[in-house]
Short mmCIF file of C-alpha atoms in Angstrom, two decimals:
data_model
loop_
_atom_site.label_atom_id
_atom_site.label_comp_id
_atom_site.label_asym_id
_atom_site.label_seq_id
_atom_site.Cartn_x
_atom_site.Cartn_y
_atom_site.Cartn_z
CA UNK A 267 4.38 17.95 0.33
CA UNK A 268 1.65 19.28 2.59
CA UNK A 269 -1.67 18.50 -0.09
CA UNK A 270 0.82 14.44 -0.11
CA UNK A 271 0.28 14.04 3.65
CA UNK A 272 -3.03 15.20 3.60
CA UNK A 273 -3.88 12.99 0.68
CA UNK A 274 -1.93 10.09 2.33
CA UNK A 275 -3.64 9.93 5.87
CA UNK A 276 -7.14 9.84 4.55
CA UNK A 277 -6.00 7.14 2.03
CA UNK A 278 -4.51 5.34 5.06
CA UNK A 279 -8.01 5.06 6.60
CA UNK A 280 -9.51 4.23 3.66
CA UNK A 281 -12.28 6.30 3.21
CA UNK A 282 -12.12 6.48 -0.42
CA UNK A 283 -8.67 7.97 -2.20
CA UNK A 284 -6.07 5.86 -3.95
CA UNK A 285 -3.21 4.39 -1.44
CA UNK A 286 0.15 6.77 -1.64
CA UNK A 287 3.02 6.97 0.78
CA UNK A 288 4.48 9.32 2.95
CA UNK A 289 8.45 9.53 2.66
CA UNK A 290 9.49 8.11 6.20
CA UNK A 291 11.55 11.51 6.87
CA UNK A 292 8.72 13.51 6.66
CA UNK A 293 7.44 11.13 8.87
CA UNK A 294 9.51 10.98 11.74
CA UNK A 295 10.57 15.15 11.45
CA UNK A 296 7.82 16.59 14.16
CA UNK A 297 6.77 19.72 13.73
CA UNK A 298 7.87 23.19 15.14
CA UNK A 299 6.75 24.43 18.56
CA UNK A 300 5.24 27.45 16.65
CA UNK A 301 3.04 25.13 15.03
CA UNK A 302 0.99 23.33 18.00
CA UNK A 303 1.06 23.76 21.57
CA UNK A 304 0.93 20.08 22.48
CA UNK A 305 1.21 16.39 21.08
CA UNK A 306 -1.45 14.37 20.08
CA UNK A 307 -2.56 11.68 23.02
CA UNK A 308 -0.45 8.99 22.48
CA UNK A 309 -1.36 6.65 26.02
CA UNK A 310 -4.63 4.99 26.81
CA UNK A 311 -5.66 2.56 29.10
CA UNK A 312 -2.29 2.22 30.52
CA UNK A 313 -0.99 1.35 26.88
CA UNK A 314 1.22 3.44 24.56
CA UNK A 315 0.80 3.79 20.90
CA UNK A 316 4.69 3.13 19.27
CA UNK A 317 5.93 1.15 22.84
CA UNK A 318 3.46 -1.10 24.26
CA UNK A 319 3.51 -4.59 23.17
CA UNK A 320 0.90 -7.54 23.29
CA UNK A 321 1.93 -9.06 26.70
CA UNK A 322 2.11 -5.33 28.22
CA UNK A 323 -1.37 -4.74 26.75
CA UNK A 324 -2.87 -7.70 28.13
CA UNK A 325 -2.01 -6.80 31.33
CA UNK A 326 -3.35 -3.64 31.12
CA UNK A 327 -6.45 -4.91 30.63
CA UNK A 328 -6.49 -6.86 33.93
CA UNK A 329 -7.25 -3.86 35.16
CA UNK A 330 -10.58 -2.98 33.88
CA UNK A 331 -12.73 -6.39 35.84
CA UNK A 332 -15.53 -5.38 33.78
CA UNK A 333 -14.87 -5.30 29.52
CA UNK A 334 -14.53 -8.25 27.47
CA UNK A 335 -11.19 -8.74 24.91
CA UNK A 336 -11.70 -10.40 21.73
CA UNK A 337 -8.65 -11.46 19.89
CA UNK A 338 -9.37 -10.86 15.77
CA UNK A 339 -7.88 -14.04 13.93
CA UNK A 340 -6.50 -14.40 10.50
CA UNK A 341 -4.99 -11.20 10.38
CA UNK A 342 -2.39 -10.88 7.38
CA UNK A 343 1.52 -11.17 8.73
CA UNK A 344 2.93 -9.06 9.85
CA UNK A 345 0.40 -7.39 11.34
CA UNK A 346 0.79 -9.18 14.37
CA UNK A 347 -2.86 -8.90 16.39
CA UNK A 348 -5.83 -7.05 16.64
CA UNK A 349 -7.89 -7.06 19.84
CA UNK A 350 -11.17 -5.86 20.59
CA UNK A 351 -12.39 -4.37 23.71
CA UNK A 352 -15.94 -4.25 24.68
CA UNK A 353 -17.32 -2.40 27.72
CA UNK A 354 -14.27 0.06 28.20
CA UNK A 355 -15.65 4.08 28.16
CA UNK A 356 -13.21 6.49 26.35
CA UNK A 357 -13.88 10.40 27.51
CA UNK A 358 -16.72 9.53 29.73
CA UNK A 359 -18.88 7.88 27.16
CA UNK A 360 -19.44 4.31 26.50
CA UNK A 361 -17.59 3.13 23.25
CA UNK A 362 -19.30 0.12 21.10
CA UNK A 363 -15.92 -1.36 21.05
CA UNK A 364 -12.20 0.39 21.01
CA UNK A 365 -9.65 -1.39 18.71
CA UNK A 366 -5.76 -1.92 19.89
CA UNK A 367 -3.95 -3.23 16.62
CA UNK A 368 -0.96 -4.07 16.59
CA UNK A 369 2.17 -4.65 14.19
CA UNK A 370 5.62 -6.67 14.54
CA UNK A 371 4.00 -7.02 18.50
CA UNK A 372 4.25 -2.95 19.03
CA UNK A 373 1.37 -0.88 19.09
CA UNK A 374 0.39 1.23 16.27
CA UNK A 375 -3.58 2.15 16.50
CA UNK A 376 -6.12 2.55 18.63
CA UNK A 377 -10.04 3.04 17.51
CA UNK A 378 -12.59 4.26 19.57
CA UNK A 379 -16.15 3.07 18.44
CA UNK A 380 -19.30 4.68 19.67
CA UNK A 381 -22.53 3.69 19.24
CA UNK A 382 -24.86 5.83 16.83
CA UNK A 383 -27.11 7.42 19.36
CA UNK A 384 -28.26 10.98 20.31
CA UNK A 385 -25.83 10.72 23.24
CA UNK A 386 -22.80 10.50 20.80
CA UNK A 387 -23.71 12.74 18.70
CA UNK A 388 -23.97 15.40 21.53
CA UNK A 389 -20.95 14.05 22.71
CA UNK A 390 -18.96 14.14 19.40
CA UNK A 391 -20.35 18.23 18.67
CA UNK A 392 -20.63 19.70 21.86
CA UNK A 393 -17.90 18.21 23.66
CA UNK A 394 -15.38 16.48 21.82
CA UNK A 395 -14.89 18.02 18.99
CA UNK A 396 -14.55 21.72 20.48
CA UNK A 397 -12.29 20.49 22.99
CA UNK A 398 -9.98 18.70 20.29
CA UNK A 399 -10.24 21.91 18.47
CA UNK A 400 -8.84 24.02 21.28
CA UNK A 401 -6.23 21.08 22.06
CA UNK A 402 -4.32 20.53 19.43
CA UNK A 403 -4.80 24.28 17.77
CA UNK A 404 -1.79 24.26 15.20
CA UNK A 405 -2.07 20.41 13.93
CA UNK A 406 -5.11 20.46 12.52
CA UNK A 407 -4.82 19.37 8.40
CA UNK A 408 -7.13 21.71 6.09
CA UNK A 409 -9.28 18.99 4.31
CA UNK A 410 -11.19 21.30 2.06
CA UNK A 411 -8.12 22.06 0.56
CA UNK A 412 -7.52 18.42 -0.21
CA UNK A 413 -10.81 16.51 -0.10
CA UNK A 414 -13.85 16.03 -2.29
CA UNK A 415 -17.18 16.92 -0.38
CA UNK A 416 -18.03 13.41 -0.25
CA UNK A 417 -14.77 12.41 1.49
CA UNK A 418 -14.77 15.73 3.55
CA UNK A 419 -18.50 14.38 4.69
CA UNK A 420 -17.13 11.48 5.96
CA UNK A 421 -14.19 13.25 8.11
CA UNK A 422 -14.85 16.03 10.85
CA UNK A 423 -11.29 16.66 11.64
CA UNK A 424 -7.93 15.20 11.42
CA UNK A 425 -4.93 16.18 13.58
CA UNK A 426 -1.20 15.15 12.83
CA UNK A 427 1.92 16.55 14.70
CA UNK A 428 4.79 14.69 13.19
CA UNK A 429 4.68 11.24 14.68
CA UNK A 430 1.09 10.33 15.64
CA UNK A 431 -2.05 11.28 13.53
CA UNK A 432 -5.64 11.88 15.24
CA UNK A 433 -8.70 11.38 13.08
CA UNK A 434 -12.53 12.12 13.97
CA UNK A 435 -14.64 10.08 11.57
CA UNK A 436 -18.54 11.52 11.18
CA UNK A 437 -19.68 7.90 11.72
CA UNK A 438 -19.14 8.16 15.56
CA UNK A 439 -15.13 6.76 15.57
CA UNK A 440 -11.67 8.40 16.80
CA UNK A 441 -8.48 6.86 15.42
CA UNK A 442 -5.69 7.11 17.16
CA UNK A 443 -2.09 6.07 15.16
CA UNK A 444 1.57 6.21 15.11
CA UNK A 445 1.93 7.30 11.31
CA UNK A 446 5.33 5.48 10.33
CA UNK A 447 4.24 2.26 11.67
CA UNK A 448 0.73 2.87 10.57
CA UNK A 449 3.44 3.32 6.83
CA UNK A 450 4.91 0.03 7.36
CA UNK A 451 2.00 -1.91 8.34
CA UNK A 452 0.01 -0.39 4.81
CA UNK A 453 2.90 -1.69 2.94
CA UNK A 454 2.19 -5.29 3.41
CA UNK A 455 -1.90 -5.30 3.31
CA UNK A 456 -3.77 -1.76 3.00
CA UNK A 457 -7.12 -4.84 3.72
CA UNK A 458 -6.20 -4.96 7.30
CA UNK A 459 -7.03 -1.65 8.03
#
């Protein structure tokens, strides 16, 4: 069940394996306290992944006086919108863009984007990926175990604690997700993702 999951979320972000499914009770059953110390970051910006809904997030935004939101069109129902947000720093560090996506008007992702630059990549192995590491100590998903070396080289470390999955991608991203909306959304169009 545990090599499924594995195989499952880095289908879900397509970088490269066949789409599968992950049974909705495993799912929605979060793992025991022995396992992890903490859950995965599930608010940003004022906006909650699994509870915040387009009107909510809008307002939100209001906030910030100096990004720019982009509105994707012709998105594939229902996967209800996708909204990009320009000048908004995530951790201290200016992002390229961070994604809000969201399905049946709830939200279910949220992608930080950073540009390619020395800065990030300092950022990404000195800072962030240590401190994610010592964070969420007891979620982290083995990919050697489960991953070719091509896919591994694509992946520095994904994160799941039984509701939201975290995913570090070596091309300077962070996905955020609430995994059994994230399982709904796939089942209508795995090319919105």
């Amino acid at each position: 069940m545990k090599m499924h999951l594995i195989l499952t979320l880095i289908s879900a972000l397509a970088i490269g394996l066949t789409t599968l499914s992950i049974p909705e009770a495993y799912a929605q059953t979060p793992l025991t306290s022995k396992q992890h110390t903490r859950a995965i970051q599930r608010s940003f910006f004022g906006c909650k992944i699994g509870e915040t809904n387009q009107t909510q997030f809008l307002q939100s935004m209001k906030a910030y006086s100096d990004i720019q939101v982009k509105k994707q069109d012709n998105l594939t129902l229902p996967l209800k919108a996708r909204y990009y947000v320009y000048g908004l720093p995530f951790a201290g560090v200016p992002t390229r863009s961070i994604i809000f996506t969201f399905y049946e008007d709830v939200l279910v992702s949220v992608v930080m984007r950073y540009y390619e630059t020395s800065d990030s990549e300092l950022f990404f192995h000195l800072s962030l990926l240590p401190e994610y590491k010592r964070r969420y100590k007891g979620l982290a998903v083995d990919l050697s175990t489960a991953l070719s070396q091509e896919e591994q080289a694509l992946t520095h470390a994904l994160y799941y604690d039984g509701t939201t999955a975290l995913l570090i991608g070596t091309e300077y991203y962070i996905r955020y997700f609430n995994l059994k909306l994230f399982n709904k959304m796939r089942a209508y169009s795995t090319s919105e993702l």
